[in-house]
CSV table of C-alpha atoms in Angstrom, one decimal:
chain,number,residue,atom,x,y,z
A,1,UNK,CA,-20.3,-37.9,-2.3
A,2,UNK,CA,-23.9,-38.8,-2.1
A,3,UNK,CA,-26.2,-38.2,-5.2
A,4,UNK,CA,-28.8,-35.9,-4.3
A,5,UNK,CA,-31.6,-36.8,-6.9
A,6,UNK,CA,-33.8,-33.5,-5.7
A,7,UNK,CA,-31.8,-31.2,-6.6
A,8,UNK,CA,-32.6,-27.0,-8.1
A,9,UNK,CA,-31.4,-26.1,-11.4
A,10,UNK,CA,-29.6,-22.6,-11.7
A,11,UNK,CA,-29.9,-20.2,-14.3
A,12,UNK,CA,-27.0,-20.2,-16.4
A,13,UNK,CA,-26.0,-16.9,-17.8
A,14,UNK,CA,-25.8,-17.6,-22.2
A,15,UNK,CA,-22.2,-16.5,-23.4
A,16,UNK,CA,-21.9,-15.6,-27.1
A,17,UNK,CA,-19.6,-17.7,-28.8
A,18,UNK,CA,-19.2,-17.8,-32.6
A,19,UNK,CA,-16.0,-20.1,-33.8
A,20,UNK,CA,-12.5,-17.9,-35.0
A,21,UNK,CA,-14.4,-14.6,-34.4
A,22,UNK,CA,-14.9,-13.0,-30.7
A,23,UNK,CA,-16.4,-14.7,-27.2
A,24,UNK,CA,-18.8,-11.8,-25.9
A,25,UNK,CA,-19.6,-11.7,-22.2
A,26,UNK,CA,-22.7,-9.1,-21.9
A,27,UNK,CA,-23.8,-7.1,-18.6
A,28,UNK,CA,-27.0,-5.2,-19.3
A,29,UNK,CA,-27.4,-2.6,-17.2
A,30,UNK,CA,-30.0,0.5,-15.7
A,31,UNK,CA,-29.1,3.8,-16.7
A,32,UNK,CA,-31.2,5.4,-14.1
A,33,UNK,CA,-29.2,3.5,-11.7
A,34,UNK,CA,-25.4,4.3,-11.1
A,35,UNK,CA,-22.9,3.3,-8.0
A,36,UNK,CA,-21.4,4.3,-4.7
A,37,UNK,CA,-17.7,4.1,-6.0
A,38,UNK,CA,-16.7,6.9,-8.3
A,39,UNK,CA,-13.6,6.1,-11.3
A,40,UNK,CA,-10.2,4.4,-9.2
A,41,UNK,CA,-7.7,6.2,-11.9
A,42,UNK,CA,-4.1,7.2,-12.1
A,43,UNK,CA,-3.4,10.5,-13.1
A,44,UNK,CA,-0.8,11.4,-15.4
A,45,UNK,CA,1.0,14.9,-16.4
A,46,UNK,CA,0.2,16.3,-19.2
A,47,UNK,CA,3.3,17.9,-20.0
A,48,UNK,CA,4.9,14.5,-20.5
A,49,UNK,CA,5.5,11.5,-22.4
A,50,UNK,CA,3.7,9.1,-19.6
A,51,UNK,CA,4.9,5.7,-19.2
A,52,UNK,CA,1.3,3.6,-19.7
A,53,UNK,CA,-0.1,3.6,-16.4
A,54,UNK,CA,-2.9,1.4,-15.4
A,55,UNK,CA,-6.5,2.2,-14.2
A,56,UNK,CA,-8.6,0.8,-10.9
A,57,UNK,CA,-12.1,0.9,-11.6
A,58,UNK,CA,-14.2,-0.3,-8.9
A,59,UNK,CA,-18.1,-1.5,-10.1
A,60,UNK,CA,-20.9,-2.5,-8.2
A,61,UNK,CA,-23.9,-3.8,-10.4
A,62,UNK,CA,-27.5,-2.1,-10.4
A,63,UNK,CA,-30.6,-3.2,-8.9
A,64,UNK,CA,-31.1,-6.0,-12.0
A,65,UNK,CA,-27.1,-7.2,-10.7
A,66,UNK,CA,-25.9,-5.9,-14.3
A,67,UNK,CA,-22.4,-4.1,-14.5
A,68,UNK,CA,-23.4,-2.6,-18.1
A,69,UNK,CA,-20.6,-3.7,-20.3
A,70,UNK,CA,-19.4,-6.3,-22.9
A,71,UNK,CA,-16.3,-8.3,-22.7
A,72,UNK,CA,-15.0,-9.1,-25.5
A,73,UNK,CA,-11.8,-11.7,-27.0
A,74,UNK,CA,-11.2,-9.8,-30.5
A,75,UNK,CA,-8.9,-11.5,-33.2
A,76,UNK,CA,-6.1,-8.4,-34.1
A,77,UNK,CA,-5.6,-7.8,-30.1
A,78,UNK,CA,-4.2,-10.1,-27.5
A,79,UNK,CA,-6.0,-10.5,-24.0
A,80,UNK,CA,-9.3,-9.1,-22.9
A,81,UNK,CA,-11.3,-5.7,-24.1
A,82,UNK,CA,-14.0,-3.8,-22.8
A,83,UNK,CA,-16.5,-2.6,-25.6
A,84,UNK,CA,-19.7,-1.3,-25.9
A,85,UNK,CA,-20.3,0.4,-22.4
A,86,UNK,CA,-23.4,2.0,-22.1
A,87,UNK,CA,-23.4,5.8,-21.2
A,88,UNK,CA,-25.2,6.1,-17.4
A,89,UNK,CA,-24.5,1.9,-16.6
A,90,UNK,CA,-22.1,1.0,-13.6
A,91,UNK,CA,-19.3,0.6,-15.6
A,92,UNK,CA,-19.4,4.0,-17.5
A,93,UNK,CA,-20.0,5.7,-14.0
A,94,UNK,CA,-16.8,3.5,-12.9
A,95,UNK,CA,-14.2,5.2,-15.2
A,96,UNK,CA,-14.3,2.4,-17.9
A,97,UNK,CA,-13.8,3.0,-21.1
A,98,UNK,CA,-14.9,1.4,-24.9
A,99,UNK,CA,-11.4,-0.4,-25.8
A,100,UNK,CA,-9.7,-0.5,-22.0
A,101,UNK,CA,-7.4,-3.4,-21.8
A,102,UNK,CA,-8.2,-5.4,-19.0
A,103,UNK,CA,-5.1,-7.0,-16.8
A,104,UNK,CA,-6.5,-8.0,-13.7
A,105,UNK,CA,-9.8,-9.0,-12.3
A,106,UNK,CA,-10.1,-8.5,-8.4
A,107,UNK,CA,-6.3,-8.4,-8.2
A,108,UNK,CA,-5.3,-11.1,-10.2
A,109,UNK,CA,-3.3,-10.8,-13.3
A,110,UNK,CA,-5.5,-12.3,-16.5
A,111,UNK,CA,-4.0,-10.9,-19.3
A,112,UNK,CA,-2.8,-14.2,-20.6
A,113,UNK,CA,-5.6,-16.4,-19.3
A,114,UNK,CA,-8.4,-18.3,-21.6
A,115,UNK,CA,-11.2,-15.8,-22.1
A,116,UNK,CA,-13.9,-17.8,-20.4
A,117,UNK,CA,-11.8,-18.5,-17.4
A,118,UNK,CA,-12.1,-14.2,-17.2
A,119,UNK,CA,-15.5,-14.3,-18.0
A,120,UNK,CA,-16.2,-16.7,-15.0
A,121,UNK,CA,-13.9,-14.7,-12.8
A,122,UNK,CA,-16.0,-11.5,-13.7
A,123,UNK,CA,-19.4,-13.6,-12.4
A,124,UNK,CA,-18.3,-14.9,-9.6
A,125,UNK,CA,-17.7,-11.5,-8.1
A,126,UNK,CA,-20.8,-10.8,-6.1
A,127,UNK,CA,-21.8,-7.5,-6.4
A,128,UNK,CA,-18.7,-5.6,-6.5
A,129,UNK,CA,-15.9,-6.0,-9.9
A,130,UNK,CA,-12.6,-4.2,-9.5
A,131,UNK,CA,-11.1,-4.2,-12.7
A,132,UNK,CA,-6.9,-2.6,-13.4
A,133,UNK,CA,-7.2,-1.6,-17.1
A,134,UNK,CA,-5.0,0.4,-20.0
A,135,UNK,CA,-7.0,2.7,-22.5
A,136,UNK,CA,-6.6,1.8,-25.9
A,137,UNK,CA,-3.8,4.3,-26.5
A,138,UNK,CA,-1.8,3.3,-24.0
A,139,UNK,CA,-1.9,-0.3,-24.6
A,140,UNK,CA,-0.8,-0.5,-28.5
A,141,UNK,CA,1.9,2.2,-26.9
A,142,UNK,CA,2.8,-0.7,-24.4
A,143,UNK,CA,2.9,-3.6,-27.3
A,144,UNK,CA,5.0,-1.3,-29.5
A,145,UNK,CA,7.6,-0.9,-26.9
A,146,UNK,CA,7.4,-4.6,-26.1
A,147,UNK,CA,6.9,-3.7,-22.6
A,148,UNK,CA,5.5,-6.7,-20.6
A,149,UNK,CA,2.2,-6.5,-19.3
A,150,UNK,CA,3.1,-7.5,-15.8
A,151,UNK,CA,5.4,-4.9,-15.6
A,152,UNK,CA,3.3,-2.1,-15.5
A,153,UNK,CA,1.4,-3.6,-12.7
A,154,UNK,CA,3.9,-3.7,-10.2
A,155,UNK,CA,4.5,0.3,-9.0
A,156,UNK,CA,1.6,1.8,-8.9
A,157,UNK,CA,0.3,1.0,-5.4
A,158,UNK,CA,3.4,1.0,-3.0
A,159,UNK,CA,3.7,-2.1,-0.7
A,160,UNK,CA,4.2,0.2,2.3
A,161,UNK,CA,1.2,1.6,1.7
A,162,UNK,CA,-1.5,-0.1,4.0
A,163,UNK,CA,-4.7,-1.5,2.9
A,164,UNK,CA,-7.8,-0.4,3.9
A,165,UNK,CA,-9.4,-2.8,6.7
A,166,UNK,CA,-12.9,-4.6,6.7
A,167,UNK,CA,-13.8,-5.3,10.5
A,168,UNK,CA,-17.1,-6.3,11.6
A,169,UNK,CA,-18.1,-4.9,14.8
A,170,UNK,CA,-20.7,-6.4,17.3
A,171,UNK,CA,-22.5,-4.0,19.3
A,172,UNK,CA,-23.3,-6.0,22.7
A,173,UNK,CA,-25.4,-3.5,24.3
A,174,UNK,CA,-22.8,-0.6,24.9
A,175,UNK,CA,-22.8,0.6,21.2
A,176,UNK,CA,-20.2,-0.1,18.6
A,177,UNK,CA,-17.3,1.7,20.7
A,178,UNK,CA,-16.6,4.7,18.0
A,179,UNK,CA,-17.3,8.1,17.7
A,180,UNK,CA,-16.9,9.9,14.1
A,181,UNK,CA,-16.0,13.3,13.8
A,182,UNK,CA,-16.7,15.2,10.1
A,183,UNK,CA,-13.4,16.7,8.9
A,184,UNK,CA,-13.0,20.3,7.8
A,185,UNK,CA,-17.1,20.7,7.5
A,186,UNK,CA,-16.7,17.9,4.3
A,187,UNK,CA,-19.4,15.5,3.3
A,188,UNK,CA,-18.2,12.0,3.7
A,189,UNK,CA,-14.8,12.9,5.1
A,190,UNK,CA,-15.0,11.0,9.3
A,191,UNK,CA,-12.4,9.8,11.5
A,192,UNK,CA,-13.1,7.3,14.2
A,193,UNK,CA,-12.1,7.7,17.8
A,194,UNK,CA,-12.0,4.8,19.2
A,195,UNK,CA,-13.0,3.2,22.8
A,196,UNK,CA,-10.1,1.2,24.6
A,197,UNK,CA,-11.5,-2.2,25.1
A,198,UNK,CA,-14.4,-1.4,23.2
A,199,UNK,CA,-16.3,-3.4,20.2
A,200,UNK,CA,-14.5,-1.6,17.6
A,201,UNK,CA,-11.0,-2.0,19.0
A,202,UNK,CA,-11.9,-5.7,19.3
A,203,UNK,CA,-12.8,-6.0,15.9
A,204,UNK,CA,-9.6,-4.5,14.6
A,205,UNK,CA,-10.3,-0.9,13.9
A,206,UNK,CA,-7.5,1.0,14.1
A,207,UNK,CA,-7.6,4.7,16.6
A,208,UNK,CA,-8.2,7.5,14.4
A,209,UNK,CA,-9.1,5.5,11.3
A,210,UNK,CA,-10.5,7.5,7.9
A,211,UNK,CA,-14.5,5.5,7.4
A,212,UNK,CA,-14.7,4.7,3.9
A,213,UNK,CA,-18.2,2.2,3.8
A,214,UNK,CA,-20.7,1.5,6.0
A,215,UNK,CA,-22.7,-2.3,5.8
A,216,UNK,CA,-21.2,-2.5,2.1
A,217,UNK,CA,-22.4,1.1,1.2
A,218,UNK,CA,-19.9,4.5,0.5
A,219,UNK,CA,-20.2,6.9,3.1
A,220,UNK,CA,-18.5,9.4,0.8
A,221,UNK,CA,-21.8,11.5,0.7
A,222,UNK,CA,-23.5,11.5,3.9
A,223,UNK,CA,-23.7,14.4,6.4
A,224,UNK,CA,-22.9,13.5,10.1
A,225,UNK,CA,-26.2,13.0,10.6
A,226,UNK,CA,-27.0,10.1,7.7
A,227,UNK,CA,-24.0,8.6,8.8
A,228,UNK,CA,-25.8,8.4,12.5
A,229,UNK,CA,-29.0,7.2,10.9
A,230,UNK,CA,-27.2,3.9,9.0
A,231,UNK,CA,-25.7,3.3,12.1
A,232,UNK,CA,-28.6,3.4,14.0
A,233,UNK,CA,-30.1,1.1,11.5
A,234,UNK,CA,-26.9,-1.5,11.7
A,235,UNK,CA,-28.4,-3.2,14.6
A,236,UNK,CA,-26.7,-5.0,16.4
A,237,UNK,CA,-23.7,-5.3,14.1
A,238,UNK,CA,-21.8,-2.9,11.5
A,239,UNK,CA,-19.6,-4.2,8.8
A,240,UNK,CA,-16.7,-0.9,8.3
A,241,UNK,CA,-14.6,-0.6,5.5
A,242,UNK,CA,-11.8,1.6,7.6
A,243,UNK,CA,-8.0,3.1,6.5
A,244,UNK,CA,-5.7,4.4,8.7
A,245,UNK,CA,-5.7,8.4,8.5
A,246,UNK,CA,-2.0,8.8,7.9
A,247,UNK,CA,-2.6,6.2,4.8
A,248,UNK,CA,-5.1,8.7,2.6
A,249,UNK,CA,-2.4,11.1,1.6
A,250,UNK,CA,-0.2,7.5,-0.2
A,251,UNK,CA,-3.5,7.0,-2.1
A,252,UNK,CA,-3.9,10.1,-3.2
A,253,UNK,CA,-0.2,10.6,-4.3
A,254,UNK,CA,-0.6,7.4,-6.4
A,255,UNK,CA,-4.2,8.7,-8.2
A,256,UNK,CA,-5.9,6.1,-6.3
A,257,UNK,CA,-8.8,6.0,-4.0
A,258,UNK,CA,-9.0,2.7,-1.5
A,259,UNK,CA,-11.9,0.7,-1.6
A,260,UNK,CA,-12.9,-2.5,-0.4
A,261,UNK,CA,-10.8,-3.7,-4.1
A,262,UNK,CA,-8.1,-3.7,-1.7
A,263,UNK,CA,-9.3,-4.7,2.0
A,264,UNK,CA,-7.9,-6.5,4.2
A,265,UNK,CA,-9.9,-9.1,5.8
A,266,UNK,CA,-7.6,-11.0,8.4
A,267,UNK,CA,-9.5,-9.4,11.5
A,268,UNK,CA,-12.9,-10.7,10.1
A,269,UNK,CA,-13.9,-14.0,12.1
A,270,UNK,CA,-15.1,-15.7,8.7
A,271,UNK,CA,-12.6,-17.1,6.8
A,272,UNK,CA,-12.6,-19.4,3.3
A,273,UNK,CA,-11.3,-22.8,4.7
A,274,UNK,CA,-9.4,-25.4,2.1
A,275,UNK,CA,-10.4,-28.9,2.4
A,276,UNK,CA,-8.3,-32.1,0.5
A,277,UNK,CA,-10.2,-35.2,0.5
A,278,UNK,CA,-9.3,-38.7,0.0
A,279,UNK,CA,-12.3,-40.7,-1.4
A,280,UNK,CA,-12.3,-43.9,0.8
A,281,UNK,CA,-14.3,-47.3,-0.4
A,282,UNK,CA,-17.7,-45.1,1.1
A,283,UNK,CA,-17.2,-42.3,-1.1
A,284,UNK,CA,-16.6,-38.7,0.5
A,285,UNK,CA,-19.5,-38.8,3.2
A,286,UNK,CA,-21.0,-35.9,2.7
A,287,UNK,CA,-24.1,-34.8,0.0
A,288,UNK,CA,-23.9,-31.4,-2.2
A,289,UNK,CA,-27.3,-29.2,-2.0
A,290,UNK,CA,-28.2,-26.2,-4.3
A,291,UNK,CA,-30.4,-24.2,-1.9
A,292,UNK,CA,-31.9,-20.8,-2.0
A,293,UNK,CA,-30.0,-18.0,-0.4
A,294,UNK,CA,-29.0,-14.3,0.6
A,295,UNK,CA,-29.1,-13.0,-2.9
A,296,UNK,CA,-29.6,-16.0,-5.3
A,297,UNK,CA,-28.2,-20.1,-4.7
A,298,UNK,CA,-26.0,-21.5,-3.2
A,299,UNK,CA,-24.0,-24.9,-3.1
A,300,UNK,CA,-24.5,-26.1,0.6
A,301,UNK,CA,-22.5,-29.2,2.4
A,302,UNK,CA,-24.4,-31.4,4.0
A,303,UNK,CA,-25.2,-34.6,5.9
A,304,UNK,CA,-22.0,-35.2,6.6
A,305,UNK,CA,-21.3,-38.9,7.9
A,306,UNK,CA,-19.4,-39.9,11.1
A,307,UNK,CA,-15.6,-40.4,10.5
A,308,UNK,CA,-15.6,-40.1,6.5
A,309,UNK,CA,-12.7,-38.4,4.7
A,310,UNK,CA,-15.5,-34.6,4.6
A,311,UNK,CA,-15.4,-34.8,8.4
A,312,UNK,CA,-12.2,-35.7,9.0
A,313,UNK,CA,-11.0,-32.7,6.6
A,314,UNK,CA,-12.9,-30.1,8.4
A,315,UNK,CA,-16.1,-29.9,6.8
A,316,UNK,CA,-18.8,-28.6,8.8
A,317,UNK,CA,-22.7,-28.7,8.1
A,318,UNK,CA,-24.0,-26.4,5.9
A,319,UNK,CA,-20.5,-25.1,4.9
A,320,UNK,CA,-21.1,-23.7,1.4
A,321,UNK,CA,-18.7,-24.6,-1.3
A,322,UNK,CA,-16.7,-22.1,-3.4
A,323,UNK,CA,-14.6,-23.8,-5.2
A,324,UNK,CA,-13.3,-27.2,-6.6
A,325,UNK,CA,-9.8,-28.0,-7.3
A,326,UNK,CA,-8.6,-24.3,-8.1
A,327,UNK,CA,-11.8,-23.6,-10.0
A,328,UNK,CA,-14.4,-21.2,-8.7
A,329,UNK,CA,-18.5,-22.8,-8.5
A,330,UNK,CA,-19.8,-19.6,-8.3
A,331,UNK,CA,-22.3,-19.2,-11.6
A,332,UNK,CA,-21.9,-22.7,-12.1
A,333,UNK,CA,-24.6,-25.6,-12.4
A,334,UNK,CA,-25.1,-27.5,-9.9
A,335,UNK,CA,-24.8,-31.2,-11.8
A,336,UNK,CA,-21.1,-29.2,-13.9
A,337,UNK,CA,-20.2,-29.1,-9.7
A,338,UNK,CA,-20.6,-32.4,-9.2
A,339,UNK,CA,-19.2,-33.7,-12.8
A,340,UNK,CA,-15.7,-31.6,-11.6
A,341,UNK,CA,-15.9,-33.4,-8.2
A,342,UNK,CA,-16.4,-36.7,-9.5
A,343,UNK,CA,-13.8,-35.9,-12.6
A,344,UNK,CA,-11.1,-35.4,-9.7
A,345,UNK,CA,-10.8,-39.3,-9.1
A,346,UNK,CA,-10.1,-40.5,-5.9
A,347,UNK,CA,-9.1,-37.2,-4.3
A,348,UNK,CA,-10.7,-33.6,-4.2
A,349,UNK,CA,-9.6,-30.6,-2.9
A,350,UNK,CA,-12.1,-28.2,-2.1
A,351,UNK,CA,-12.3,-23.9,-0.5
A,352,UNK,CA,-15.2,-23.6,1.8
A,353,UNK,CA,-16.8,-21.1,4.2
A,354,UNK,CA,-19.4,-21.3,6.7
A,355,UNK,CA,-23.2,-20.8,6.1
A,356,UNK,CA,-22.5,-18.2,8.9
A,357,UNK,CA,-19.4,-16.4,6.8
A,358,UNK,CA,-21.2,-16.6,3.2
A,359,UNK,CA,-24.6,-14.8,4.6
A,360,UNK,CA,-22.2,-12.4,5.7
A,361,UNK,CA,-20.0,-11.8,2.6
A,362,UNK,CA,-23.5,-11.4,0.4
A,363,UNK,CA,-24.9,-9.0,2.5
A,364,UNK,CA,-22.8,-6.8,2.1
A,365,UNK,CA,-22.6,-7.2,-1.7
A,366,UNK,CA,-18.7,-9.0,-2.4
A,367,UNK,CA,-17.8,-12.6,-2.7
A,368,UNK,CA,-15.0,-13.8,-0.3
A,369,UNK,CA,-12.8,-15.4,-3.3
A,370,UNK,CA,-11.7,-11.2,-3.7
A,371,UNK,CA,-9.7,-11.6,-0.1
A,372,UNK,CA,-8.9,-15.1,0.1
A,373,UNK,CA,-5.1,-16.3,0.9
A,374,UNK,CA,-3.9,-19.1,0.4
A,375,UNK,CA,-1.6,-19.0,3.2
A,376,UNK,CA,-0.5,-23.1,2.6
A,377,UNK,CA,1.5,-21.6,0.0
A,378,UNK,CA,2.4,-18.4,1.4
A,379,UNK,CA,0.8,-16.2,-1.5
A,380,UNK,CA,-1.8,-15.1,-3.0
A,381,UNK,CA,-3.7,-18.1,-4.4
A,382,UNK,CA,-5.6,-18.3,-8.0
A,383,UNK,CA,-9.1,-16.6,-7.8
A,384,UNK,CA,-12.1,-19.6,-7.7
């Protein structure tokens, strides 16, 4: 790798750290400003005795990109707890609650990782956090009865229940291919027909889908005619968060309500690409730029030379880098990148997207680490 001696400094977001007490993560937060997602949460009966059932709370951070709560390590409780949220923030309008356990960030268990791995996890979201948590209650229930964290985890969404789709559909002068049609005279509720051979059905959405986001945005409150107006102002391309109709009545038995927490991205054309790199006696061949983009900085690929062990792997100019060796960049300075890449020794594996694919994922306000597979191994990889 080449040294890029003109390189941007990033703001680095201060976490609180004070030795043997607590490691405090803060999100300040607008109160006037709330979300598009309401509370993801299991219901329970209140006649019984309830086995502790976990929450989905889905955030999306206010105009100052705050979430409006504190995460906190505390010494007398294992794991990770949410204190302090403010009443009106993103996180109070999301369902959480002062002393929630968390268990998984974007889908991926964390109860037993380091606390500032979490914390890092929780930046490097984008604009959208979807956080599985146990109230208080529930989780001293859960340590009393020695049940296993993990445990609890596995029920609650059925894996015959399909996900929720994210297609991105190009209108190429005969429209986007769909009609929606309101439901039972309810705000928000629309199924899709669909064209054959049309740009939707290209793009993966399925005939008589249920539309759950529009370019990032809920649609859970528009009439038919604001949903024609933001599709009108798509241009030439809308990114729709779609579920198959038949697959609304699973959610709702299970007390949840799909979101993009849970897409499925396989029919979207950008994809997170992992590279492995063998340093030869040249170095890598290729030069790591922070550079201004969609939202903030980025880290951007470039200058790749001719035949060196970054083009031979794959890498493509202007590619922008979201992870080294199994550990997310995003939030990170740029010179702490380069240390991990030049740490690795001799060999460097790093998860990339195009310039094209990360304009695209910041757009519409999510980072593609939430959806990435890593299909080498057959299963879900760790979260950069």
């Amino acid at each position: 790798m080449k040294k890029h001696s003109g390189k941007q400094h990033m703001h680095k977001e201060t976490l609180g750290i004070e030795e043997d007490l607590e490691l405090t993560m803060k999100f300040p937060f607008n109160p006037k400003l709330g979300i598009d997602n309401p509370a993801l949460c299991l219901g329970e009966d209140p006649g019984t005795d309830p086995e502790p059932a976990p929450r989905v709370c889905v955030l999306r951070k206010d105009a100052n990109g705050t979430f409006g709560f504190y995460l906190r390590m505390e010494i007398e409780r294992d794991g990770h707890v949410i204190r302090q949220v403010v009443p009106g923030g993103p996180a109070h309008l999301a369902g959480l609650k002062d002393g929630d356990q968390v268990l998984q960030v974007n889908g991926e268990y964390v109860h037993e990782e380091a606390h500032i791995r979490v914390a890092q996890k929780v930046k490097a979201s984008g604009s959208r956090l979807s956080l599985t948590v146990l109230d208080e209650e529930s989780y001293e229930k859960m340590c009393a009865e020695k049940i296993s964290p993990i445990s609890i985890l596995t029920n609650y969404i059925p894996e015959s229940c399909p996900r929720p789709k994210l297609c991105l559909v190009r209108n190429e002068g005969k429209g986007f291919g769909f009609t929606a049609t309101a439901t039972g005279g309810v705000r928000g509720t629309f199924l899709l027909t669909v064209e054959d051979g049309g740009a939707a059905q290209k793009a993966g959405v399925p005939q008589g889908a249920r539309l759950l986001e529009v370019n990032g945005e809920s649609i859970v409150s528009l009439t038919m005619s604001q949903l024609n107006k933001k599709l009108q102002q798509s241009g030439s391309r809308a990114v729709l968060l779609v579920l198959e109709s038949s697959a609304w009545a699973m959610y709702e038995s299970c007390g949840i309500k799909p979101s993009i927490a849970f897409a499925d991205t396989s029919s979207l054309p950008y994809q997170p690409q992992k590279l492995y790199l063998v340093r030869c006696h040249q170095g890598y061949g290729f030069l790591l730029r922070q550079e201004r983009c969609v939202g903030g900085q980025g880290q951007f690929l470039r200058e790749l030379d001719p035949g060196l062990p970054a083009e031979v792997a794959g890498m493509r100019e202007g590619d922008c880098l979201l992870g080294v060796n199994g550990q997310s960049v995003e939030g990170l300075e740029h010179e702490d990148i380069v240390s991990l890449i030049l740490e690795s020794g001799n060999q460097v594996t790093l998860l990339v997207i195009s310039n094209e694919g990360d304009r695209f994922y910041r757009e519409i306000g999510t980072s593609p680490l939430l959806f990435y597979e890593d299909k080498s191994h057959n299963k879900v990889s760790e979260v950069y």
